[in-house]
Coordinates of C-alpha atoms and ligand atoms in Angstrom, one line a residue:
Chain Y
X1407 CA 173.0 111.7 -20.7
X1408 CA 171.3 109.3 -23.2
X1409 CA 168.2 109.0 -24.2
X1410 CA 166.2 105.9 -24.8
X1411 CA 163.5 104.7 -27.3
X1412 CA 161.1 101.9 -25.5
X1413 CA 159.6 99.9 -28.8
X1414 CA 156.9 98.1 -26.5
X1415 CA 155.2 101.3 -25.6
X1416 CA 156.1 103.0 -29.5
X1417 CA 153.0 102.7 -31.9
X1418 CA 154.3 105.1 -34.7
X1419 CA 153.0 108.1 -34.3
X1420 CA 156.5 109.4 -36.1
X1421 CA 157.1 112.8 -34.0
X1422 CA 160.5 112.2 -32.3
X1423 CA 161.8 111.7 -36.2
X1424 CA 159.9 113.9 -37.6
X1425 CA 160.6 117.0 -35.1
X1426 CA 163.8 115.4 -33.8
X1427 CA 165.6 113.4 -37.2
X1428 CA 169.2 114.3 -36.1
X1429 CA 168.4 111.7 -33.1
X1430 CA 165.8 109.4 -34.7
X1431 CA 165.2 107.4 -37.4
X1432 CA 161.7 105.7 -39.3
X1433 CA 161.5 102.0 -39.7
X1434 CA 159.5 100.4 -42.5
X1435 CA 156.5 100.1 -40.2
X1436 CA 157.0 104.0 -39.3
X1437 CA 158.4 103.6 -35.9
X1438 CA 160.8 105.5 -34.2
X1439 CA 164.0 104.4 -33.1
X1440 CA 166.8 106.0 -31.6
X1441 CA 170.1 106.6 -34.6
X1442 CA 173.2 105.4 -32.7
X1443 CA 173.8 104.7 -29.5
X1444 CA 171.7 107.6 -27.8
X1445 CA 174.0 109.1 -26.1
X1446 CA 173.7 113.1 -26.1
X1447 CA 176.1 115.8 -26.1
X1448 CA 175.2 118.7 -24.2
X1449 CA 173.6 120.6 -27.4
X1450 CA 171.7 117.9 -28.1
X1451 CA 169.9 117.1 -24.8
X1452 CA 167.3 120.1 -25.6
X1453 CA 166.6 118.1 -28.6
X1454 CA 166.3 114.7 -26.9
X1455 CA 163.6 116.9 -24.7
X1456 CA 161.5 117.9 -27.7
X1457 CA 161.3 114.2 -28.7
X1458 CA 160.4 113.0 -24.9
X1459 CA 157.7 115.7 -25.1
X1460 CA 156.2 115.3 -28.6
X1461 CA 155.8 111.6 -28.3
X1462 CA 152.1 110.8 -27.0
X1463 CA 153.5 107.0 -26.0
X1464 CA 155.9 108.6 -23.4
X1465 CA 157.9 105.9 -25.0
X1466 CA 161.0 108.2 -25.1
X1467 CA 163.1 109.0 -21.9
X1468 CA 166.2 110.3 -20.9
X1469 CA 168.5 108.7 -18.5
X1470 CA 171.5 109.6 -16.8
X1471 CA 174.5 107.5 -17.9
Chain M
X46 CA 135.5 108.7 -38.6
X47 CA 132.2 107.8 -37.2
X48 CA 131.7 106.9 -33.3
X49 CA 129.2 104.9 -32.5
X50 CA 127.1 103.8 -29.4
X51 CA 123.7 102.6 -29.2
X52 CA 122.0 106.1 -28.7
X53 CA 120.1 107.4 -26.8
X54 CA 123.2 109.4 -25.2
X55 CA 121.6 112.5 -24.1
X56 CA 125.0 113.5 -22.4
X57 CA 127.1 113.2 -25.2
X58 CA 124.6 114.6 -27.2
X59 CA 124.1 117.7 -25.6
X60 CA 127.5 119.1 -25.8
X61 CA 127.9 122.2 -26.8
X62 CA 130.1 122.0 -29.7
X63 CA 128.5 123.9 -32.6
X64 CA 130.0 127.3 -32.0
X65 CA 133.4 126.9 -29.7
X66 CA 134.9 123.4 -29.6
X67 CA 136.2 124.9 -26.2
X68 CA 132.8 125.1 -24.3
X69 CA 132.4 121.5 -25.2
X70 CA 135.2 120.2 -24.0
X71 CA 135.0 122.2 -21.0
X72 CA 131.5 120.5 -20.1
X73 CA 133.3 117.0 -21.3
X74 CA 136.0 117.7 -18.1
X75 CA 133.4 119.4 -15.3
X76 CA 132.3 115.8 -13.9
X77 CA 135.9 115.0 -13.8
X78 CA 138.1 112.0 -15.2
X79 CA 136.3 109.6 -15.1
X80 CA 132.4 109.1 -14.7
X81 CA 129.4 108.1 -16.1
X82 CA 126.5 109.2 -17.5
X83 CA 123.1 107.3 -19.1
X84 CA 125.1 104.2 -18.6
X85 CA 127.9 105.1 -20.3
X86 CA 131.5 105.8 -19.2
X87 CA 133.7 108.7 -19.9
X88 CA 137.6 109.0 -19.6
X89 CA 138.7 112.9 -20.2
X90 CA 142.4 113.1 -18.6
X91 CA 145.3 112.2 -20.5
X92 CA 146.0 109.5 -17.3
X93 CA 142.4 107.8 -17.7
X94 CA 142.5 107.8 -21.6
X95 CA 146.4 105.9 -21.7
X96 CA 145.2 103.7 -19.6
X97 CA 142.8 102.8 -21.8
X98 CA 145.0 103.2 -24.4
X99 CA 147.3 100.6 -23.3
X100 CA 145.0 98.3 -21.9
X101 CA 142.8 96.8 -25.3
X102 CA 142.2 93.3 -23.2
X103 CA 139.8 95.4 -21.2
X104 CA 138.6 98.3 -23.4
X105 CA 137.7 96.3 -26.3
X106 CA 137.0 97.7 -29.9
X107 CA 135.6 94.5 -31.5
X108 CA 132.1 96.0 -29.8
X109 CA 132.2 99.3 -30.0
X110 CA 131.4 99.8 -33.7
X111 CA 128.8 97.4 -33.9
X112 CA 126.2 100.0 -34.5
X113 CA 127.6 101.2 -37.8
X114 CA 125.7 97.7 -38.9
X115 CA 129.0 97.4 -41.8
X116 CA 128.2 94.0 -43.9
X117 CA 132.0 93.5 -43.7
X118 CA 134.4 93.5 -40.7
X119 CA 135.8 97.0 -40.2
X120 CA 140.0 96.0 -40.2
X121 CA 141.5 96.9 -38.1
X122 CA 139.9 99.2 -36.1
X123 CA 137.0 96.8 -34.0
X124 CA 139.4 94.2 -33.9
X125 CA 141.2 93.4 -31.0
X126 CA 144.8 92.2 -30.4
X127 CA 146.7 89.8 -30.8
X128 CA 144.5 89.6 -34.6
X129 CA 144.9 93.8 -35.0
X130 CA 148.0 93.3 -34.2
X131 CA 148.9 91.0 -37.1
X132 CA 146.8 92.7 -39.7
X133 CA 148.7 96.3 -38.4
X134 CA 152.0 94.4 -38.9
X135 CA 151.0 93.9 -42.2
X136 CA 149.3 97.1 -42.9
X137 CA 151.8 99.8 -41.2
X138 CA 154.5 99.5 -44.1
X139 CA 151.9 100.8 -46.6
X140 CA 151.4 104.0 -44.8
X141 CA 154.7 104.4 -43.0
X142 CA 156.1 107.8 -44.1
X143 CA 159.3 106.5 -46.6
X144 CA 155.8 105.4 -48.6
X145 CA 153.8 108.6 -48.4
X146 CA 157.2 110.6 -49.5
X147 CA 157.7 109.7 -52.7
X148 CA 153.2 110.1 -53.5
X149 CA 153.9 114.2 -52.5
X150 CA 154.6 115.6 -55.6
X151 CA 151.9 113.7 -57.3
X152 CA 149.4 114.8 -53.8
X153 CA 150.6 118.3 -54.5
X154 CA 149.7 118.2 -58.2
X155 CA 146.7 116.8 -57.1
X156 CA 145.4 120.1 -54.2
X157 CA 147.3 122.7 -56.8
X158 CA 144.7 122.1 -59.6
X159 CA 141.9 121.9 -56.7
X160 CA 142.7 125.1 -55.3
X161 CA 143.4 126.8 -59.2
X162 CA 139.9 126.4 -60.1
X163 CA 138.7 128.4 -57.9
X164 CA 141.8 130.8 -56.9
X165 CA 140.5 133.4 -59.7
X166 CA 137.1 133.1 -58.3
X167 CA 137.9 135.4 -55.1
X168 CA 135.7 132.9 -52.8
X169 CA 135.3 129.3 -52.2
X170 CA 133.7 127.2 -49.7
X171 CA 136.1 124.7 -48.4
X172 CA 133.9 122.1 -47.8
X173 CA 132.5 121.8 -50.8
X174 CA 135.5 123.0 -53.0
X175 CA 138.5 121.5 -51.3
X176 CA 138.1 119.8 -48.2
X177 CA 135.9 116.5 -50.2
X178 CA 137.8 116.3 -53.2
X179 CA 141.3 116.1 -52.0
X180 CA 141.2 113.6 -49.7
X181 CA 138.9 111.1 -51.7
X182 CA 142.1 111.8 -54.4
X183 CA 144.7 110.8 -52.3
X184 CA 143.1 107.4 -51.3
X185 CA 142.1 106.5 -55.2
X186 CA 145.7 107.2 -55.8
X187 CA 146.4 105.1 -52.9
X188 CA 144.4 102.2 -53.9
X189 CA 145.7 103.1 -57.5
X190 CA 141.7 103.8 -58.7
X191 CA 141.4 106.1 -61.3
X192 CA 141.0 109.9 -60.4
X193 CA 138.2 110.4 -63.0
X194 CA 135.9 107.9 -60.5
X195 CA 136.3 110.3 -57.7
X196 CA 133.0 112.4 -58.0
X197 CA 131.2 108.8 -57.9
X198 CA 133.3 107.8 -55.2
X199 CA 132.4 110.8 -53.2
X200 CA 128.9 110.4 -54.1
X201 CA 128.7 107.0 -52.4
X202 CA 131.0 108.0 -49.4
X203 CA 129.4 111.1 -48.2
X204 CA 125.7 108.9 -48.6
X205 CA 127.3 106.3 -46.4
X206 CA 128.5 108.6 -44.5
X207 CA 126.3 111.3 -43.6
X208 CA 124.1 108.6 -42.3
X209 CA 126.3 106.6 -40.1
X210 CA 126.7 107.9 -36.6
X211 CA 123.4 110.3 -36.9
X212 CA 120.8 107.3 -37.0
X213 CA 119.8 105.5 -33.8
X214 CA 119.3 102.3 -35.7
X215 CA 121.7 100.2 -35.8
X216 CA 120.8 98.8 -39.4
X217 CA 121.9 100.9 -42.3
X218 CA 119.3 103.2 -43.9
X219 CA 117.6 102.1 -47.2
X220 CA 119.8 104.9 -48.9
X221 CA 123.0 103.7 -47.1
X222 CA 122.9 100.5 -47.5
X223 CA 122.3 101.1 -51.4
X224 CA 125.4 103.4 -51.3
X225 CA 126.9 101.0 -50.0
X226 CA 126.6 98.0 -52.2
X227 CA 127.1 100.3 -55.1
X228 CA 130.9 100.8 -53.6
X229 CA 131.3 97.3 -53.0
X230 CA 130.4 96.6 -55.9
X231 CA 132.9 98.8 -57.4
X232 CA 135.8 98.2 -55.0
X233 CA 135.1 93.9 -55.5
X234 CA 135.4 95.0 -59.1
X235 CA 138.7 96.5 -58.8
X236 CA 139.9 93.8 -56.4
X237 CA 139.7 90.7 -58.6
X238 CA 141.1 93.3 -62.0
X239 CA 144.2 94.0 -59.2
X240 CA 144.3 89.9 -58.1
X241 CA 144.6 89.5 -61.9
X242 CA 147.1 92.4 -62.5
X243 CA 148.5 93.6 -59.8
X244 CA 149.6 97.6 -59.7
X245 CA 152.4 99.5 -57.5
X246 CA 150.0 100.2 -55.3
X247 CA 149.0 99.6 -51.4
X248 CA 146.2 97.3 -52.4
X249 CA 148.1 95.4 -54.7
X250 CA 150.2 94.9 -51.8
X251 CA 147.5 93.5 -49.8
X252 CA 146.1 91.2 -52.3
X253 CA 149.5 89.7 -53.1
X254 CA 150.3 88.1 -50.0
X255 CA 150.0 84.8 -49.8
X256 CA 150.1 81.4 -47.8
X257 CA 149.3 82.5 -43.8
X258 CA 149.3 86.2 -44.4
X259 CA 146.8 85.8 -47.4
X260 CA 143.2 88.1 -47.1
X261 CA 140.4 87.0 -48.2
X262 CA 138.1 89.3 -50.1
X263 CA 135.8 89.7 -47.5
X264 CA 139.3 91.2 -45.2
X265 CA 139.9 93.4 -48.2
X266 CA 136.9 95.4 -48.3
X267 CA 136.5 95.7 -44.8
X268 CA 139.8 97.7 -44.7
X269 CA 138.8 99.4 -48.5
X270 CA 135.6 100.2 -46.2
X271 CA 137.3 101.8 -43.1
X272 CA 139.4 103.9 -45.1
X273 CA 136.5 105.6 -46.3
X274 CA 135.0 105.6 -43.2
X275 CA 138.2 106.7 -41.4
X276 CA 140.1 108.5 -43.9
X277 CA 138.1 110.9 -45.7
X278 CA 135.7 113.1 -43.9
X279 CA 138.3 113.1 -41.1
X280 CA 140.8 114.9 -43.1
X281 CA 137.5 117.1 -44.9
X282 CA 137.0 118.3 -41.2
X283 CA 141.0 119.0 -40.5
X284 CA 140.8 121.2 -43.8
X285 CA 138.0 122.7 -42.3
X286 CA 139.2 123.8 -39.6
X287 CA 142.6 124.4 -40.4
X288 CA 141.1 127.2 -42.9
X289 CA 138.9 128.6 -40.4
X290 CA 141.6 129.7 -38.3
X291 CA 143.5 130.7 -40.4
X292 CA 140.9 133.1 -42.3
X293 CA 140.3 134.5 -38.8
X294 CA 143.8 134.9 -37.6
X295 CA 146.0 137.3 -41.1
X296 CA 148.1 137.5 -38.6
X297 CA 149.1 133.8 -38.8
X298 CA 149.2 133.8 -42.3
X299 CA 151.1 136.3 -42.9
X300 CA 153.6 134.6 -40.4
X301 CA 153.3 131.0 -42.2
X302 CA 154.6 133.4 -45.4
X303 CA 157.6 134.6 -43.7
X304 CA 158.4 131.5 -42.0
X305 CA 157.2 128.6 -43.9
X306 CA 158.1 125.8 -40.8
X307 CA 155.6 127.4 -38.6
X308 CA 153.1 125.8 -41.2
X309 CA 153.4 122.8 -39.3
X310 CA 153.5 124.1 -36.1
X311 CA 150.2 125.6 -37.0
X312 CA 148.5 122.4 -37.9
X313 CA 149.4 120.4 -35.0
X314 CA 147.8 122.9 -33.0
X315 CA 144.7 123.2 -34.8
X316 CA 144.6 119.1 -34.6
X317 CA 145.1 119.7 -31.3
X318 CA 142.3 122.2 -30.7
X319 CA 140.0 120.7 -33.2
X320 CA 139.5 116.9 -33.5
X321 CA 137.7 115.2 -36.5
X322 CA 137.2 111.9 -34.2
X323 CA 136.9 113.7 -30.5
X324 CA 135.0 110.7 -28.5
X325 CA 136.3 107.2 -29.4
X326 CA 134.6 104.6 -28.8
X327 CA 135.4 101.2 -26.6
X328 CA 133.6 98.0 -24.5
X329 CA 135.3 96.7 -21.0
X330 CA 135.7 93.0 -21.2
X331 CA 136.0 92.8 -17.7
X332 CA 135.3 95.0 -14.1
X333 CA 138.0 97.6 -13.8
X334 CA 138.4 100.6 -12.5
X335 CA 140.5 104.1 -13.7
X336 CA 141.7 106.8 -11.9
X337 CA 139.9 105.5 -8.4
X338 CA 137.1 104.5 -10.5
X339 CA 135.2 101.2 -11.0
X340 CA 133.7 100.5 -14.5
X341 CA 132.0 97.5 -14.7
X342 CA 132.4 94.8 -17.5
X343 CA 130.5 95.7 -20.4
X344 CA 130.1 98.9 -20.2
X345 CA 130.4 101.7 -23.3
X346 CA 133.0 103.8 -22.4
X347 CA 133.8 107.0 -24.5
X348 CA 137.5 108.1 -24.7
X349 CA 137.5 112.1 -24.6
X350 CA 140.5 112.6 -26.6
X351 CA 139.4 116.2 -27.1
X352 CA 139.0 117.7 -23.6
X353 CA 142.8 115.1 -22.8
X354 CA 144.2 117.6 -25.0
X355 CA 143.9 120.8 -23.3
X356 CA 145.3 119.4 -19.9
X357 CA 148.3 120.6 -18.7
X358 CA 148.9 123.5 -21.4
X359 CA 149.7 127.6 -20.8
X360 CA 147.1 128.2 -23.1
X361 CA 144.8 125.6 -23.7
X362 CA 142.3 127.0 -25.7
X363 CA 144.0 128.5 -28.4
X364 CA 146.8 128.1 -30.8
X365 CA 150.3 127.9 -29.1
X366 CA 152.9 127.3 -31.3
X367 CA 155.5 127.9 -28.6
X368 CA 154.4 124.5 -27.8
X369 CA 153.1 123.0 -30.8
X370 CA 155.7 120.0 -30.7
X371 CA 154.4 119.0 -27.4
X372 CA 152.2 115.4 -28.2
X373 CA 148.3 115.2 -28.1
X374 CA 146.0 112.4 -28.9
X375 CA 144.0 113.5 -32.1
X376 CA 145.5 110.7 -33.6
X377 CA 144.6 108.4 -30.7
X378 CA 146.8 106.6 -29.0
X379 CA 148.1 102.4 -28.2
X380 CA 147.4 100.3 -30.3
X381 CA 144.6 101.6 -32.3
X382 CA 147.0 104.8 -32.9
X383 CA 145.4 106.4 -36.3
X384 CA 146.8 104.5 -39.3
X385 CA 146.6 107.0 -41.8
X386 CA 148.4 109.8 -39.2
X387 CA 151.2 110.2 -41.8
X388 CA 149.4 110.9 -44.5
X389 CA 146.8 112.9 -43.5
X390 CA 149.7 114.8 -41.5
X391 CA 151.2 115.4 -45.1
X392 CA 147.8 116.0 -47.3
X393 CA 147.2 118.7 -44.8
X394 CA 150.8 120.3 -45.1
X395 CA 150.9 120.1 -48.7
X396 CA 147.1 121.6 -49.0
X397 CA 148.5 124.6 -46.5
X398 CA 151.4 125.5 -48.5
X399 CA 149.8 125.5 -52.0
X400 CA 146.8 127.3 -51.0
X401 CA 149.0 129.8 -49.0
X402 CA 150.7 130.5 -52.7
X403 CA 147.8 130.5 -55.0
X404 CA 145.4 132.4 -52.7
X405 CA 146.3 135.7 -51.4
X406 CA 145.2 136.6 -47.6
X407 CA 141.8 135.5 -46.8
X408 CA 138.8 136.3 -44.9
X409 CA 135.6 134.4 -43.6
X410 CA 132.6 135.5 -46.2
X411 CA 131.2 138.7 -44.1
X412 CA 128.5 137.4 -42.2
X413 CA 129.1 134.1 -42.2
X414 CA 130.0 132.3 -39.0
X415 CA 131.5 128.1 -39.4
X416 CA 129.2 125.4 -36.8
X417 CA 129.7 122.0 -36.4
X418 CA 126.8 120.0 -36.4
X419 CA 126.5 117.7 -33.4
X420 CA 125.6 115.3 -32.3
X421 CA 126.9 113.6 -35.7
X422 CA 129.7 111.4 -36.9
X423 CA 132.6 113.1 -37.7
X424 CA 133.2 116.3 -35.9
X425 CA 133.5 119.2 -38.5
X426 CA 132.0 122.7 -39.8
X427 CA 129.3 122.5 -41.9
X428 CA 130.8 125.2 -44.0
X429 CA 133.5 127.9 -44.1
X430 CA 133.0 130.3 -46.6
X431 CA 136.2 131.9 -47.9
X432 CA 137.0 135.8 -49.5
X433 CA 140.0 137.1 -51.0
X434 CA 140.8 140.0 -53.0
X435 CA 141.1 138.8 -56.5
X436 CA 143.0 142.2 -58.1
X437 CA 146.0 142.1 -54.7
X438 CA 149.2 141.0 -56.0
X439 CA 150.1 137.4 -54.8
Ligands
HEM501 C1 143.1 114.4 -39.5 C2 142.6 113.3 -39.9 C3 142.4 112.0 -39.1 C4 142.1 112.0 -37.7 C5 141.9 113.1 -36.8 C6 142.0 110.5 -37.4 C7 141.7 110.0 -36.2 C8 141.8 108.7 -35.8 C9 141.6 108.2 -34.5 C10 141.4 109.0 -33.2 C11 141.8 106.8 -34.5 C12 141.7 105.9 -33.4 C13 140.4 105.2 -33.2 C14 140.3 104.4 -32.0 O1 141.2 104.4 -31.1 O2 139.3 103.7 -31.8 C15 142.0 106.5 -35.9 C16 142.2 105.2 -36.4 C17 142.3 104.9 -37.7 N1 142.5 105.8 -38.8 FE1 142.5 107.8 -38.6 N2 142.3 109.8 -38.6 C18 142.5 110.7 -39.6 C19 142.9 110.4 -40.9 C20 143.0 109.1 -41.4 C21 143.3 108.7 -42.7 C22 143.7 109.7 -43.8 C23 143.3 107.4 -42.8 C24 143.5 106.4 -44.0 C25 144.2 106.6 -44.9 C26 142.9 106.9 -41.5 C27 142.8 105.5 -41.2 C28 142.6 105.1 -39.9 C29 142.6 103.6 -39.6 C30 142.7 102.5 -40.6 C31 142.4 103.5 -38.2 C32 142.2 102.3 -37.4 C33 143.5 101.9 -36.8 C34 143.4 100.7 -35.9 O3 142.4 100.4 -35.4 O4 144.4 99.9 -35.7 N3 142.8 107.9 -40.6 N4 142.0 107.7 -36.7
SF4_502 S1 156.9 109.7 -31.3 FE1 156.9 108.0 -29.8 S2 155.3 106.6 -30.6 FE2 155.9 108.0 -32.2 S3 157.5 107.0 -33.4 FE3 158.5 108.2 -31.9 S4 158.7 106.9 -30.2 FE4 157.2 105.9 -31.4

């Protein structure tokens, strides 16, 4: 499992690092971005859920890798 | 945030959103997702409103706030892409959240010695007491004004705004317009002293850059404007509300107490049961149609951001914190996404936590019951008038 930021559809609204900041980071403009390479070990896939649900740009999703 | 549309909207106006927020969004949804009503369109589902979201070419902003009648072009929010897009690009970094970190302990300094003189007093009304000073601090120290012009400053801002959105005109009254001028004035005055000798400050920043990216003065105060258009009585109204339900619910703060991260929690659900700016404004550019419906070009289209926000939830109508980090569109959404989201996130978790240890548990004044006034700019309760137990041990 990995999750995956899409920066086209991300307009900063800053929940996935602020909820989820083991996974994401903030940019100087206050985008999200994904710390790494997104992939997800199993405890962390609950997290990677929070993000996809907090983020009102659905610009977050997981994907099977 | 004011919304603006040439009235007369007898739909929109007749919401029912003095007593229970609720009710009004609930007669927002009845017609469905999208429809229209004395000419104007509305968009209430979370599907209709990204849409909108995501589509500026069509739902324009440059239109929609023509009837506040400002002098001076309101950046960014009625501009359009790909010109919004360049002036966020430029604007973003001086509100991302590594530059609203290091402000919070001078922002907490700042609500502390708000909420101290008056924590003795046993009452307050949060309005009035709290909920206009704080934010107007945060933007001087922002701007790096002065704090000692912030009773002025509030002066001019609540004239200008307490007139905006309520008139059907679209000039500016006499007494708004005069308000107006006088905060030009005063912000053109600080401009060329900060073009002169620039500070550490976001509108230093601004005014520094040069060649291309270089604003004008005119650009300047059309942003100084919006901010206290956008940025103030917005985050008066969260404050509001945010104390309302919490003087009705000891249950909650008592829970905050014991578990200080369901603070947060708390707030996003009160942002998302109570929005400052619930109907935002935009103009098609071209026929479309939303959901299975056609909206012709032209046409004022109001997004519902509000009644979006209680789709698809357990429990819509009230505080949820199970799902608290799930998103909602206070903040808007696309393009146009609030620009000050960060900071008025963090001026509203620093004002919870302070006033949670100065003021002991709380109570709405007996016999006093918080409206909104609408229709009316800014969505927020006219008052909320606080009690607490002065002699109770913190
Ligand atoms: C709880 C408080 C606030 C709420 C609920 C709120 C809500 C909103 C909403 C819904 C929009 C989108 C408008 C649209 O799509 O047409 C917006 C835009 C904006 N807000 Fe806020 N706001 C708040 C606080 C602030 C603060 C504190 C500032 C400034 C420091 C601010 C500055 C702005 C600006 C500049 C825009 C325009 C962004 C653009 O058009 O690109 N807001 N706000
Ligand atoms: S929550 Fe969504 S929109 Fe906000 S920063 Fe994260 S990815 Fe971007």
């Amino acid at each position: 499992m990995k999750v995956v930021h899409n920066p086209d559809l991300c307009t900063g609204h800053g929940r996935c690092y602020a909820l989820v900041p083991e996974l994401f980071g903030d940019d100087e403009f206050g985008h999200g971005y994904v710390l790494g390479d997104g992939t997800l070990t199993a405890e962390q896939v609950a997290a990677a859920q929070r993000a996809v649900a907090a983020c009102p740009e659905r610009a977050i999703t997981l994907v099977d890798d | 945030m004011t919304d603006v549309i040439n009235d007369p909207q007898p739909f929109r106006n007749n919401a029912p959103l003095q007593l229970d927020r609720a009710v009004g969004w609930d007669y927002f949804t009845a017609p469905g997702e999208v429809y229209e009503r004395d000419g104007a369109y509305y968009l209430t589902s979370i599907e209709a409103i990204r849409f909108a979201h995501q589509h500026p070419e069509v739902f324009s902003s440059a239109k929609a706030f023509d009837s506040l009648g400002s002098p001076v072009p309101l950046i960014p929010i009625a501009i359009d892409p790909p010109q919004q897009i360049r002036y966020r690009r430029i604007l973003d970094p001086m509100f991302a959240p590594r530059v609203v970190t290091p402000l919070e302990p001078e922002l907490r300094r700042q609500v502390r010695e708000i909420i101290e003189a008056f924590a003795a007093k046993g009452e307050c009304e949060v309005i009035r007491d709290l909920g206009s000073l704080y934010p107007t601090g945060v933007i001087l120290t922002l701007f790096g004004m002065p704090l000692k012009d912030r009773d002025t400053f509030i002066e001019w801002s609540e004239a200008i705004i307490e007139t905006s959105g309520k008139n059907a005109a679209s000039d500016m009254s006499q007494a708004q317009m005069e308000a107006a001028m006088n905060l030009f004035g005063y912000l053109q005055g600080y401009i060329t002293e900060k073009r002169a000798n620039p500070g550490n400050d976001s509108l230093s920043a601004v005014l520094a850059l040069s060649g291309d990216d270089a604003w004008t003065d005119e650009e300047v105060l059309g942003l100084c404007f919006l901010f206290v258009i956008a940025g103030l009585d917005t985050v008066t109204a969260a404050i509001s509300y945010l104390m309302y339900h919490l003087a009705i619910r000891p249950d909650l703060q008592r829970a905050i107490k014991e578990t200080p991260d369901l603070g947060a929690k708390v707030i996003e659900e009160v942002l998302r049961l109570e929005l400052p700016a619930p109907l935002t404004p935009r103009v098609t550019l071209s026929d479309t149609e939303v959901c299975g419906v056609k909206i012709p070009a032209g046409a004022f289209t109001f997004l519902v951001l509000g009644a979006a926000n209680r789709e698809d939830r357990p429990i819509p109508d009230d505080i949820d914190v199970e799902n608290a980090d799930r998103g909602h569109l206070t903040f808007g959404g696309g393009v146009h996404r609030c620009m000050g989201s960060h900071l008025a996130r963090r001026e509203l978790k620093l004002m919870l936590e302070e006033f949670l240890a100065l003021i002991p548990e709380f109570s709405l004044a007996p016999g006093t019951q918080p409206v909104c006034k609408w229709p009316g700019g800014t969505l927020h309760l006219e008052s909320v008038n606080l009690v607490w137990n002065t002699g109770a041990a913190q």
